[in-house]
CSV table of C-alpha atoms and ligand atoms in Angstrom, one decimal:
chain,number,residue,atom,x,y,z
A,1,MET,CA,133.0,-103.1,120.1
A,2,MET,CA,130.2,-104.6,118.1
A,3,LEU,CA,129.0,-106.6,121.2
A,4,LEU,CA,129.0,-103.5,123.3
A,5,PHE,CA,127.1,-101.6,120.7
A,6,MET,CA,124.4,-104.3,120.5
A,7,LEU,CA,124.1,-104.6,124.2
A,8,VAL,CA,123.7,-100.9,124.6
A,9,SER,CA,121.0,-100.7,122.0
A,10,ILE,CA,119.2,-103.7,123.5
A,11,PHE,CA,119.2,-102.4,127.0
A,12,ARG,CA,118.3,-98.9,125.9
A,13,ALA,CA,115.2,-100.3,124.1
A,14,ALA,CA,114.5,-102.7,127.0
A,15,PHE,CA,114.7,-100.1,129.7
A,16,SER,CA,112.9,-97.3,127.9
A,17,ASN,CA,109.8,-96.0,129.6
A,18,GLU,CA,107.5,-97.8,127.2
A,19,TRP,CA,108.9,-101.2,128.1
A,20,ALA,CA,109.9,-101.1,131.8
A,21,ASN,CA,108.5,-99.8,135.0
A,22,LYS,CA,110.8,-99.0,137.9
A,23,LYS,CA,109.4,-100.4,141.1
A,24,ASP,CA,111.2,-100.6,144.5
A,25,GLY,CA,114.5,-99.8,142.7
A,26,LYS,CA,114.2,-102.7,140.3
A,27,PHE,CA,113.3,-102.6,136.6
A,28,ILE,CA,110.3,-104.7,135.7
A,29,LEU,CA,110.2,-105.6,132.0
A,30,ASN,CA,106.8,-105.7,130.6
A,31,LYS,CA,107.3,-107.0,127.2
A,32,PRO,CA,104.9,-109.9,126.9
A,33,ASN,CA,106.0,-110.7,123.4
A,34,ILE,CA,109.4,-111.7,124.5
A,35,SER,CA,109.5,-114.9,126.5
A,36,PRO,CA,112.4,-115.5,128.9
A,37,GLN,CA,113.4,-118.4,126.7
A,38,VAL,CA,113.6,-116.2,123.6
A,39,LEU,CA,115.5,-113.5,125.5
A,40,LYS,CA,118.0,-116.2,126.6
A,41,ILE,CA,118.6,-117.2,123.0
A,42,ILE,CA,119.2,-113.6,122.0
A,43,LEU,CA,121.6,-113.0,124.9
A,44,ARG,CA,123.5,-116.2,124.1
A,45,PHE,CA,123.8,-115.0,120.5
A,46,ILE,CA,125.1,-111.6,121.6
A,47,TYR,CA,127.7,-113.1,124.0
A,48,CYS,CA,128.8,-116.2,122.0
A,49,ALA,CA,127.8,-115.0,118.5
A,50,LYS,CA,126.2,-118.4,118.1
A,51,ILE,CA,122.7,-119.4,117.4
A,52,ASP,CA,121.3,-122.8,116.4
A,53,LEU,CA,118.0,-122.4,114.7
A,54,THR,CA,117.7,-126.1,113.8
A,55,GLU,CA,116.7,-126.8,117.4
A,56,LEU,CA,113.7,-124.5,117.2
A,57,GLN,CA,110.2,-125.2,115.9
A,58,GLY,CA,108.6,-122.8,113.3
A,59,PRO,CA,106.5,-120.9,115.9
A,60,GLU,CA,109.5,-120.4,118.2
A,61,ILE,CA,111.5,-119.0,115.3
A,62,LEU,CA,108.7,-116.6,114.5
A,63,ASN,CA,108.6,-115.4,118.1
A,64,LEU,CA,112.3,-115.0,118.1
A,65,LEU,CA,112.0,-112.9,114.9
A,66,ILE,CA,109.4,-110.7,116.5
A,67,ALA,CA,111.6,-110.2,119.5
A,68,VAL,CA,114.8,-109.4,117.6
A,69,ASP,CA,112.8,-107.0,115.5
A,70,GLU,CA,111.6,-105.2,118.7
A,71,LEU,CA,115.1,-105.2,120.0
A,72,ASN,CA,116.4,-104.2,116.7
A,73,VAL,CA,119.2,-106.7,116.4
A,74,GLN,CA,119.8,-106.3,112.7
A,75,THR,CA,122.3,-109.1,112.1
A,76,LEU,CA,120.0,-111.6,113.7
A,77,ILE,CA,116.9,-110.4,111.8
A,78,GLN,CA,118.5,-111.1,108.5
A,79,CYS,CA,119.8,-114.5,109.5
A,80,ILE,CA,116.5,-115.7,110.9
A,81,ARG,CA,114.5,-114.4,107.9
A,82,GLU,CA,116.7,-116.2,105.5
A,83,TYR,CA,116.6,-119.4,107.6
A,84,LEU,CA,112.8,-119.3,107.8
A,85,ILE,CA,112.3,-118.9,104.0
A,86,LYS,CA,114.9,-121.6,103.3
A,87,HIS,CA,114.0,-124.2,105.9
A,88,GLN,CA,110.5,-123.6,107.2
A,89,CYS,CA,108.4,-123.6,104.1
A,90,ASP,CA,105.9,-126.0,105.6
A,91,PHE,CA,105.5,-123.8,108.7
A,92,LEU,CA,105.1,-120.7,106.7
A,93,GLN,CA,102.5,-122.3,104.5
A,94,GLN,CA,100.5,-123.7,107.4
A,95,ASN,CA,100.6,-120.4,109.2
A,96,ALA,CA,100.3,-118.2,106.1
A,97,ILE,CA,97.2,-116.4,107.2
A,98,GLU,CA,98.4,-115.6,110.8
A,99,ILE,CA,101.7,-114.3,109.4
A,100,PHE,CA,99.8,-112.4,106.7
A,101,GLU,CA,97.8,-110.7,109.4
A,102,THR,CA,100.5,-110.2,112.1
A,103,ALA,CA,103.4,-109.2,109.9
A,104,TYR,CA,101.4,-106.7,107.7
A,105,GLN,CA,103.3,-103.4,107.3
A,106,ASN,CA,106.3,-104.6,109.4
A,107,GLU,CA,109.4,-103.9,107.3
A,108,ALA,CA,111.5,-106.6,109.0
A,109,PHE,CA,109.0,-109.2,107.6
A,110,THR,CA,108.5,-107.9,104.1
A,111,ASP,CA,109.9,-110.9,102.3
A,112,ILE,CA,108.3,-113.5,104.6
A,113,TRP,CA,105.0,-111.6,104.3
A,114,ASN,CA,105.2,-111.6,100.5
A,115,TYR,CA,106.0,-115.3,100.5
A,116,CYS,CA,102.9,-116.0,102.6
A,117,PHE,CA,100.8,-113.7,100.5
A,118,ASP,CA,101.8,-115.6,97.4
A,119,LYS,CA,101.1,-118.9,99.0
A,120,ILE,CA,97.6,-117.8,100.1
A,121,CYS,CA,96.8,-116.7,96.5
A,122,GLU,CA,98.1,-120.0,95.2
A,123,LYS,CA,96.3,-122.2,97.7
A,124,PRO,CA,93.4,-120.2,99.0
A,125,ALA,CA,91.6,-123.1,100.6
A,126,VAL,CA,93.2,-122.2,103.9
A,127,LEU,CA,91.8,-118.7,103.7
A,128,LEU,CA,88.1,-119.7,103.5
A,129,ASP,CA,87.4,-120.3,107.2
A,130,LYS,CA,89.2,-117.1,108.1
A,131,PHE,CA,87.9,-114.9,105.4
A,132,ILE,CA,85.1,-113.2,107.4
A,133,ASN,CA,87.6,-112.0,110.1
A,134,LEU,CA,90.1,-110.4,107.7
A,135,LYS,CA,90.9,-106.8,108.3
A,136,GLU,CA,89.7,-104.5,105.6
A,137,PRO,CA,93.0,-103.4,104.1
A,138,LEU,CA,94.2,-107.0,103.9
A,139,LEU,CA,90.9,-108.0,102.2
A,140,GLU,CA,91.4,-105.2,99.7
A,141,LEU,CA,95.0,-106.3,98.9
A,142,LEU,CA,93.8,-109.9,98.4
A,143,LEU,CA,90.9,-109.0,96.1
A,144,LYS,CA,93.2,-107.0,94.0
A,145,ARG,CA,95.4,-110.0,93.2
A,146,ASP,CA,95.0,-111.4,89.7
A,147,ASP,CA,96.5,-114.7,90.9
A,148,LEU,CA,94.1,-115.3,93.7
A,149,LEU,CA,93.0,-118.8,92.7
A,150,LEU,CA,89.3,-118.7,93.8
A,151,ASP,CA,86.3,-118.9,91.6
A,152,GLU,CA,84.9,-115.4,91.3
A,153,VAL,CA,81.5,-116.5,92.7
A,154,VAL,CA,83.3,-117.8,95.8
A,155,VAL,CA,85.1,-114.5,96.2
A,156,TRP,CA,81.7,-112.7,96.0
A,157,ASP,CA,79.9,-115.0,98.3
A,158,ASN,CA,82.6,-114.6,101.0
A,159,LEU,CA,82.7,-110.9,100.5
A,160,ILE,CA,78.9,-110.8,101.3
A,161,LYS,CA,79.5,-113.0,104.4
A,162,TRP,CA,82.4,-110.7,105.4
A,163,SER,CA,80.0,-107.7,105.1
A,164,PHE,CA,77.4,-109.4,107.2
A,165,ALA,CA,80.0,-110.1,109.8
A,166,ARG,CA,80.8,-106.4,110.0
A,167,HIS,CA,77.2,-105.6,110.8
A,168,PRO,CA,75.7,-108.4,113.0
A,169,SER,CA,72.5,-106.5,113.5
A,170,ILE,CA,71.6,-106.5,109.9
A,171,GLN,CA,69.1,-109.3,109.1
A,172,GLN,CA,70.1,-112.1,106.7
A,173,ASN,CA,66.9,-111.8,104.6
A,174,VAL,CA,67.8,-109.3,102.0
A,175,LYS,CA,64.2,-108.8,100.9
A,176,LYS,CA,63.3,-107.4,104.2
A,177,TRP,CA,66.1,-104.8,104.4
A,178,ASN,CA,65.0,-101.3,105.1
A,179,LYS,CA,66.7,-98.2,103.5
A,180,GLU,CA,69.1,-97.8,106.3
A,181,GLU,CA,70.3,-101.4,106.1
A,182,ILE,CA,70.8,-101.0,102.4
A,183,THR,CA,72.8,-97.9,102.9
A,184,ILE,CA,75.1,-99.5,105.5
A,185,MET,CA,75.8,-102.5,103.4
A,186,ARG,CA,76.3,-100.4,100.3
A,187,ARG,CA,78.9,-98.4,102.1
A,188,THR,CA,80.7,-101.5,103.3
A,189,LEU,CA,80.9,-103.0,99.9
A,190,HIS,CA,81.5,-99.8,98.0
A,191,LYS,CA,85.3,-100.0,97.6
A,192,PHE,CA,85.3,-103.7,96.9
A,193,ASN,CA,82.8,-103.7,94.0
A,194,PRO,CA,85.3,-102.7,91.4
A,195,LEU,CA,87.6,-105.5,92.5
A,196,ILE,CA,85.1,-108.2,91.8
A,197,ARG,CA,85.3,-109.8,88.3
A,198,PHE,CA,81.5,-110.1,87.8
A,199,TYR,CA,81.9,-111.0,84.2
A,200,HIS,CA,83.6,-114.2,85.1
A,201,ILE,CA,80.7,-115.5,87.2
A,202,THR,CA,78.4,-117.9,85.2
A,203,SER,CA,74.8,-116.8,84.6
A,204,GLU,CA,73.5,-119.6,86.9
A,205,ASP,CA,75.7,-118.4,89.8
A,206,PHE,CA,74.9,-114.8,88.9
A,207,ILE,CA,71.1,-115.4,89.3
A,208,LEU,CA,71.6,-117.4,92.5
A,209,LYS,CA,74.3,-115.4,94.2
A,210,VAL,CA,74.6,-111.9,92.8
A,211,ASP,CA,71.2,-110.9,91.7
A,212,PRO,CA,69.6,-111.1,95.2
A,213,PHE,CA,72.1,-108.4,96.3
A,214,LYS,CA,71.6,-106.1,93.4
A,215,ALA,CA,70.5,-103.3,95.7
A,216,LEU,CA,74.1,-103.2,96.8
A,217,LEU,CA,75.6,-102.6,93.4
A,218,PRO,CA,75.7,-99.5,91.3
A,219,GLU,CA,73.0,-99.5,88.7
A,220,ASP,CA,75.2,-99.4,85.6
A,221,ILE,CA,77.0,-102.6,86.8
A,222,ILE,CA,73.7,-104.4,87.1
A,223,ASP,CA,72.4,-103.2,83.7
A,224,ASN,CA,75.6,-104.2,82.0
A,225,LEU,CA,75.8,-107.5,83.7
A,226,LEU,CA,72.2,-108.4,82.8
A,227,ALA,CA,72.8,-107.4,79.2
A,228,PHE,CA,76.1,-109.4,79.2
A,229,HIS,CA,74.4,-112.6,80.5
A,230,MET,CA,71.3,-112.2,78.3
A,231,ASN,CA,73.0,-111.5,75.0
A,232,SER,CA,76.7,-112.4,75.0
A,233,ASN,CA,77.0,-111.4,71.3
A,234,LYS,CA,76.1,-107.8,71.9
A,235,GLU,CA,79.0,-105.3,71.8
A,236,LEU,CA,79.2,-103.9,75.3
A,237,ASN,CA,81.3,-101.1,76.5
A,238,ILE,CA,82.5,-102.7,79.6
A,239,ASP,CA,85.8,-103.1,81.4
A,240,LEU,CA,86.5,-106.8,81.4
A,241,HIS,CA,89.1,-107.7,84.0
A,242,PRO,CA,90.9,-110.9,83.1
A,243,PRO,CA,89.9,-113.9,85.1
A,244,ARG,CA,92.1,-114.6,88.1
A,245,MET,CA,94.8,-117.1,87.3
A,246,PRO,CA,98.3,-118.1,88.5
A,247,LYS,CA,101.1,-115.7,87.6
A,248,TYR,CA,104.2,-116.8,85.8
A,249,ASP,CA,107.6,-115.2,85.7
A,250,SER,CA,108.1,-115.3,82.0
A,251,ASN,CA,108.8,-112.7,79.3
A,252,ILE,CA,108.1,-115.2,76.5
A,253,ILE,CA,105.0,-117.2,77.4
A,254,ASN,CA,101.8,-116.9,79.5
A,255,GLY,CA,99.6,-119.3,81.5
A,256,SER,CA,98.0,-120.8,78.4
A,257,TYR,CA,101.4,-122.1,77.2
A,258,PHE,CA,102.2,-123.5,80.7
A,259,ALA,CA,98.9,-125.4,80.6
A,260,ILE,CA,99.9,-127.0,77.3
A,261,LEU,CA,103.4,-127.8,78.5
A,262,SER,CA,101.9,-129.4,81.6
A,263,SER,CA,99.7,-131.6,79.4
A,264,TRP,CA,102.7,-132.7,77.4
A,265,ILE,CA,104.7,-133.5,80.5
A,266,GLU,CA,102.0,-136.0,81.3
A,267,LYS,CA,101.7,-137.1,77.6
A,268,LYS,CA,98.1,-135.9,77.4
A,269,ASN,CA,96.6,-134.0,74.5
A,270,HIS,CA,97.5,-130.3,74.0
A,271,PHE,CA,94.5,-128.8,75.9
A,272,TYR,CA,94.1,-131.4,78.7
A,273,TYR,CA,95.0,-128.8,81.3
A,274,ASN,CA,93.9,-125.1,81.3
A,275,GLU,CA,95.3,-122.0,83.0
A,276,ARG,CA,93.5,-122.7,86.2
A,277,ASN,CA,94.2,-126.3,86.9
A,278,ILE,CA,97.9,-126.6,86.0
A,279,PRO,CA,99.4,-129.2,88.3
A,280,TYR,CA,103.0,-128.0,88.3
A,281,ASN,CA,104.9,-125.0,89.5
A,282,PHE,CA,107.3,-123.5,87.0
A,283,ASN,CA,110.0,-121.6,88.9
A,284,LEU,CA,112.2,-119.4,86.8
A,285,LEU,CA,115.8,-120.6,87.3
A,286,TYR,CA,117.5,-118.8,84.4
A,287,ARG,CA,116.8,-116.0,81.9
A,288,ALA,CA,119.6,-115.4,79.3
A,289,SER,CA,119.0,-111.7,79.2
A,290,ARG,CA,119.2,-111.4,82.9
A,291,ASP,CA,121.7,-114.1,84.0
A,292,GLY,CA,124.2,-114.1,81.0
A,293,ASP,CA,123.9,-116.3,77.9
A,294,THR,CA,126.9,-118.5,78.3
A,295,HIS,CA,127.0,-122.2,79.1
A,296,THR,CA,128.8,-121.4,82.4
A,297,ASP,CA,125.9,-119.2,83.5
A,298,PHE,CA,123.5,-121.9,82.6
A,299,HIS,CA,125.3,-124.6,84.6
A,300,ILE,CA,125.5,-122.3,87.6
A,301,LYS,CA,121.8,-121.6,87.6
A,302,CYS,CA,120.4,-124.9,86.4
A,303,ASP,CA,122.5,-127.9,87.5
A,304,LYS,CA,121.0,-130.2,90.1
A,305,LYS,CA,117.6,-128.5,90.1
A,306,GLY,CA,115.5,-131.4,89.0
A,307,ALA,CA,113.2,-131.4,85.9
A,308,THR,CA,113.3,-128.3,83.7
A,309,MET,CA,111.5,-126.7,80.8
A,310,VAL,CA,113.5,-124.6,78.3
A,311,VAL,CA,111.6,-121.9,76.4
A,312,ILE,CA,113.2,-120.0,73.5
A,313,LYS,CA,112.0,-117.0,71.5
A,314,ILE,CA,113.5,-117.1,68.0
A,315,LYS,CA,114.7,-113.8,66.6
A,316,ASP,CA,112.9,-112.1,63.7
A,317,SER,CA,110.2,-114.7,63.9
A,318,GLU,CA,106.9,-115.5,65.6
A,319,GLN,CA,108.2,-118.9,66.6
A,320,ILE,CA,108.7,-120.2,70.2
A,321,VAL,CA,110.6,-123.5,70.7
A,322,GLY,CA,112.0,-125.4,73.6
A,323,GLY,CA,112.2,-128.7,75.4
A,324,TYR,CA,111.6,-130.6,78.6
A,325,ASN,CA,114.3,-132.5,80.5
A,326,PRO,CA,112.9,-134.7,83.3
A,327,LEU,CA,116.5,-135.2,84.7
A,328,ASP,CA,118.8,-133.0,86.7
A,329,TRP,CA,121.2,-131.0,84.5
A,330,ASN,CA,124.9,-131.6,85.4
A,331,SER,CA,128.3,-131.3,83.9
A,332,SER,CA,129.3,-135.0,83.8
A,333,ASN,CA,130.1,-135.1,80.0
A,334,LEU,CA,127.6,-137.9,79.4
A,335,TRP,CA,124.9,-138.7,76.9
A,336,VAL,CA,121.8,-140.1,78.6
A,337,SER,CA,118.5,-141.6,77.2
A,338,ALA,CA,115.3,-140.1,78.6
A,339,LYS,CA,112.1,-141.4,77.2
A,340,ASP,CA,109.9,-138.6,78.8
A,341,SER,CA,111.9,-135.7,77.4
A,342,PHE,CA,110.4,-133.8,74.5
A,343,LEU,CA,110.9,-130.9,72.2
A,344,PHE,CA,108.2,-128.5,71.2
A,345,SER,CA,107.4,-125.6,68.8
A,346,PHE,CA,104.7,-123.0,68.5
A,347,THR,CA,105.2,-121.7,64.9
A,348,GLU,CA,103.0,-118.6,65.6
A,349,LYS,CA,103.2,-117.2,69.1
A,350,ASN,CA,99.7,-115.8,69.0
A,351,ASN,CA,98.2,-119.1,67.8
A,352,LEU,CA,98.2,-121.9,70.4
A,353,GLN,CA,96.8,-124.2,67.8
A,354,SER,CA,100.2,-124.1,66.0
A,355,ALA,CA,101.6,-126.2,68.9
A,356,LYS,CA,103.7,-129.2,68.0
A,357,VAL,CA,105.4,-131.7,70.3
A,358,GLY,CA,107.9,-134.5,69.7
A,359,TYR,CA,109.0,-137.0,72.3
A,360,SER,CA,112.4,-138.6,72.5
A,361,ASN,CA,112.8,-141.9,70.7
A,362,ASN,CA,114.7,-143.0,73.8
A,363,ASN,CA,118.0,-143.5,71.9
A,364,LYS,CA,121.1,-142.9,74.0
A,365,TYR,CA,121.4,-139.3,72.8
A,366,SER,CA,118.2,-137.8,74.3
A,367,ILE,CA,120.0,-135.4,76.6
A,368,GLY,CA,123.6,-134.4,76.8
A,369,PHE,CA,125.2,-133.2,80.0
A,370,PHE,CA,128.3,-131.3,78.9
A,371,SER,CA,130.4,-128.9,80.8
A,372,ASP,CA,131.3,-127.0,77.7
A,373,HIS,CA,127.7,-126.8,76.3
A,374,GLY,CA,124.5,-125.4,77.6
A,375,VAL,CA,121.2,-127.2,77.0
A,376,VAL,CA,121.6,-130.3,74.8
A,377,PHE,CA,118.6,-132.3,73.4
A,378,GLY,CA,120.4,-134.7,71.1
A,379,THR,CA,121.6,-132.9,68.0
A,380,ASP,CA,118.1,-131.7,67.5
A,381,LEU,CA,118.4,-128.6,69.8
A,382,TYR,CA,121.5,-127.5,71.6
A,383,PHE,CA,123.4,-124.5,72.9
A,384,TYR,CA,127.1,-124.3,72.1
A,385,GLU,CA,129.6,-121.4,72.0
A,386,GLY,CA,126.9,-118.8,72.5
A,387,ASN,CA,124.6,-120.1,69.7
A,388,TRP,CA,121.6,-122.3,69.3
A,389,HIS,CA,121.9,-125.2,66.9
A,390,SER,CA,119.7,-127.8,65.3
A,391,TYR,CA,121.0,-130.6,63.1
A,392,ARG,CA,119.1,-133.6,61.8
A,393,ASP,CA,121.7,-136.2,61.3
A,394,ASP,CA,121.5,-140.0,61.6
A,395,THR,CA,121.6,-140.0,65.4
A,396,HIS,CA,118.7,-137.7,65.8
A,397,SER,CA,116.6,-138.4,68.9
A,398,TYR,CA,113.4,-136.5,68.4
A,399,PRO,CA,110.9,-136.3,65.5
A,400,LYS,CA,110.9,-133.3,63.2
A,401,ILE,CA,108.7,-130.5,64.5
A,402,GLY,CA,110.0,-127.5,62.6
A,403,ILE,CA,112.8,-126.2,64.7
A,404,PRO,CA,114.9,-124.0,62.3
A,405,GLY,CA,118.0,-125.7,60.9
A,406,LYS,CA,121.6,-125.3,61.7
A,407,ILE,CA,122.4,-122.1,63.7
A,408,PHE,CA,119.7,-119.7,64.7
A,409,GLU,CA,119.5,-116.5,66.7
A,410,VAL,CA,117.2,-115.9,69.6
A,411,ASP,CA,115.7,-112.9,71.3
A,412,ASP,CA,115.9,-114.5,74.7
A,413,PHE,CA,115.5,-117.9,76.5
A,414,GLU,CA,114.3,-119.0,79.9
A,415,ILE,CA,114.6,-122.2,81.9
A,416,PHE,CA,112.0,-123.2,84.5
A,417,GLN,CA,112.3,-125.7,87.3
A,418,VAL,CA,109.3,-128.0,87.1
A,419,VAL,CA,107.9,-129.1,90.4
A,420,LYS,CA,104.7,-131.1,91.0
A,421,LYS,CA,102.3,-129.0,93.1
B,501,NAG,C1,124.4,-136.5,85.7
B,501,NAG,O1,123.0,-136.8,85.3
B,501,NAG,C2,122.9,-138.1,84.7
B,501,NAG,C3,121.5,-138.3,84.3
B,501,NAG,O2,120.6,-138.2,85.3
B,501,NAG,C4,123.3,-139.2,85.7
B,501,NAG,O3,123.3,-140.5,85.1
B,501,NAG,C5,124.7,-138.9,86.2
B,501,NAG,O4,125.1,-139.8,87.2
B,501,NAG,C6,124.8,-137.5,86.7
B,501,NAG,N1,126.2,-137.2,87.1
B,501,NAG,C7,126.6,-136.5,88.1
B,501,NAG,C8,128.0,-136.3,88.3
B,501,NAG,O5,125.7,-136.0,88.9
B,502,NAG,C1,98.3,-116.3,76.1
B,502,NAG,O1,98.7,-116.0,74.8
B,502,NAG,C2,97.9,-116.6,73.8
B,502,NAG,C3,98.6,-116.3,72.5
B,502,NAG,O2,98.8,-114.9,72.3
B,502,NAG,C4,96.5,-116.1,73.9
B,502,NAG,O3,95.7,-116.7,72.9
B,502,NAG,C5,96.0,-116.4,75.3
B,502,NAG,O4,94.7,-115.9,75.5
B,502,NAG,C6,96.9,-115.9,76.4
B,502,NAG,N1,96.5,-116.5,77.6
B,502,NAG,C7,96.4,-115.8,78.8
B,502,NAG,C8,96.0,-116.5,79.9
B,502,NAG,O5,96.6,-114.5,78.8
């Protein structure tokens, strides 16, 4: 029944007027997107309910996806989408721009498109050679992103090149522009100006790269920018967008904390890394308020995921504590020594200077892997029977950094997988 239904819907689509011409009593399919090879794969799936995606390369899988989308074979769309995201990360990353452009506003591709969009923002080097050819709505989406990791002056510079590329007849020498040229370029830039974070361009770059184009900017922006660069102490009534930086899926800490935690992972001083050069991805694996705060939920989400960072917001307090485990969590009921593991504390959450870190003394109780516990960092910080504990007994494994004693209550806690970029 299912088979018949799919076949009917495919052939109905395939032989609709749009797709096929009838010539000499034969249907000629004119669907250049769908190669005979792809059609064969789809038909094999429909007849045998079997498909082996592992034999296909990334671009072939993408073509297949485009084809099954056109043919509207829903079961296949879902299965290919999941497969692509799971197994073809490299392919998606290498072709992020093409996918970003071709899959825009195609519902079947939403998650793949979002994935590529995130990757472009995270590693925008791939974007630069293609920047001037971007379609306007895509450029607008891109410039809106707070996590597009380009220097603002680079964004501006490319936006100017992009505007020139729209109007090849306009001369490059700005000083010689006539009124009409200024009007055309102004109109092209108009909707993008508010998306540029001019206040995060240094004064040197500003003079070199922005000032020559001041005829294109609204006067109040120019006045405010000049005042800002000439006298940074003056109170200015301006809308300061935050600088662009990576986004983090945390309800407890922001990028500045992740920069400090990254410095500690490498045993460097607190402020060695900043928000913009963090060398790790922190992927949220578990959030107690979302995933359930039992040791079972923890093991389901966090076992066998590699190095992790635990972040805990203590209740009725300004304090944030946590720890880093460089090893895979598991449920083997063992104690293990781990010389790179550490505990940390920020006594006042609004004061990054209140940061403290303590590395394991490498005794055999650094990390505990217990099926009936959650996170265990020695006896210094552990989760048992729904509560957080900290005891300083003879076997302690970390220096004292001010984690509250005995049992304490928390607002929430999060665990991130730590992956080198
Ligand atoms: C659990 O992790 C520890 C530390 O990495 C390791 O020694 C042990 O073999 C692991 N056990 C299992 C069952 O994976
Ligand atoms: C993160 O929070 C700290 C403390 O409140 C603050 O000082 C810092 O500016 C924030 N960083 C970012 C990137 O928002």
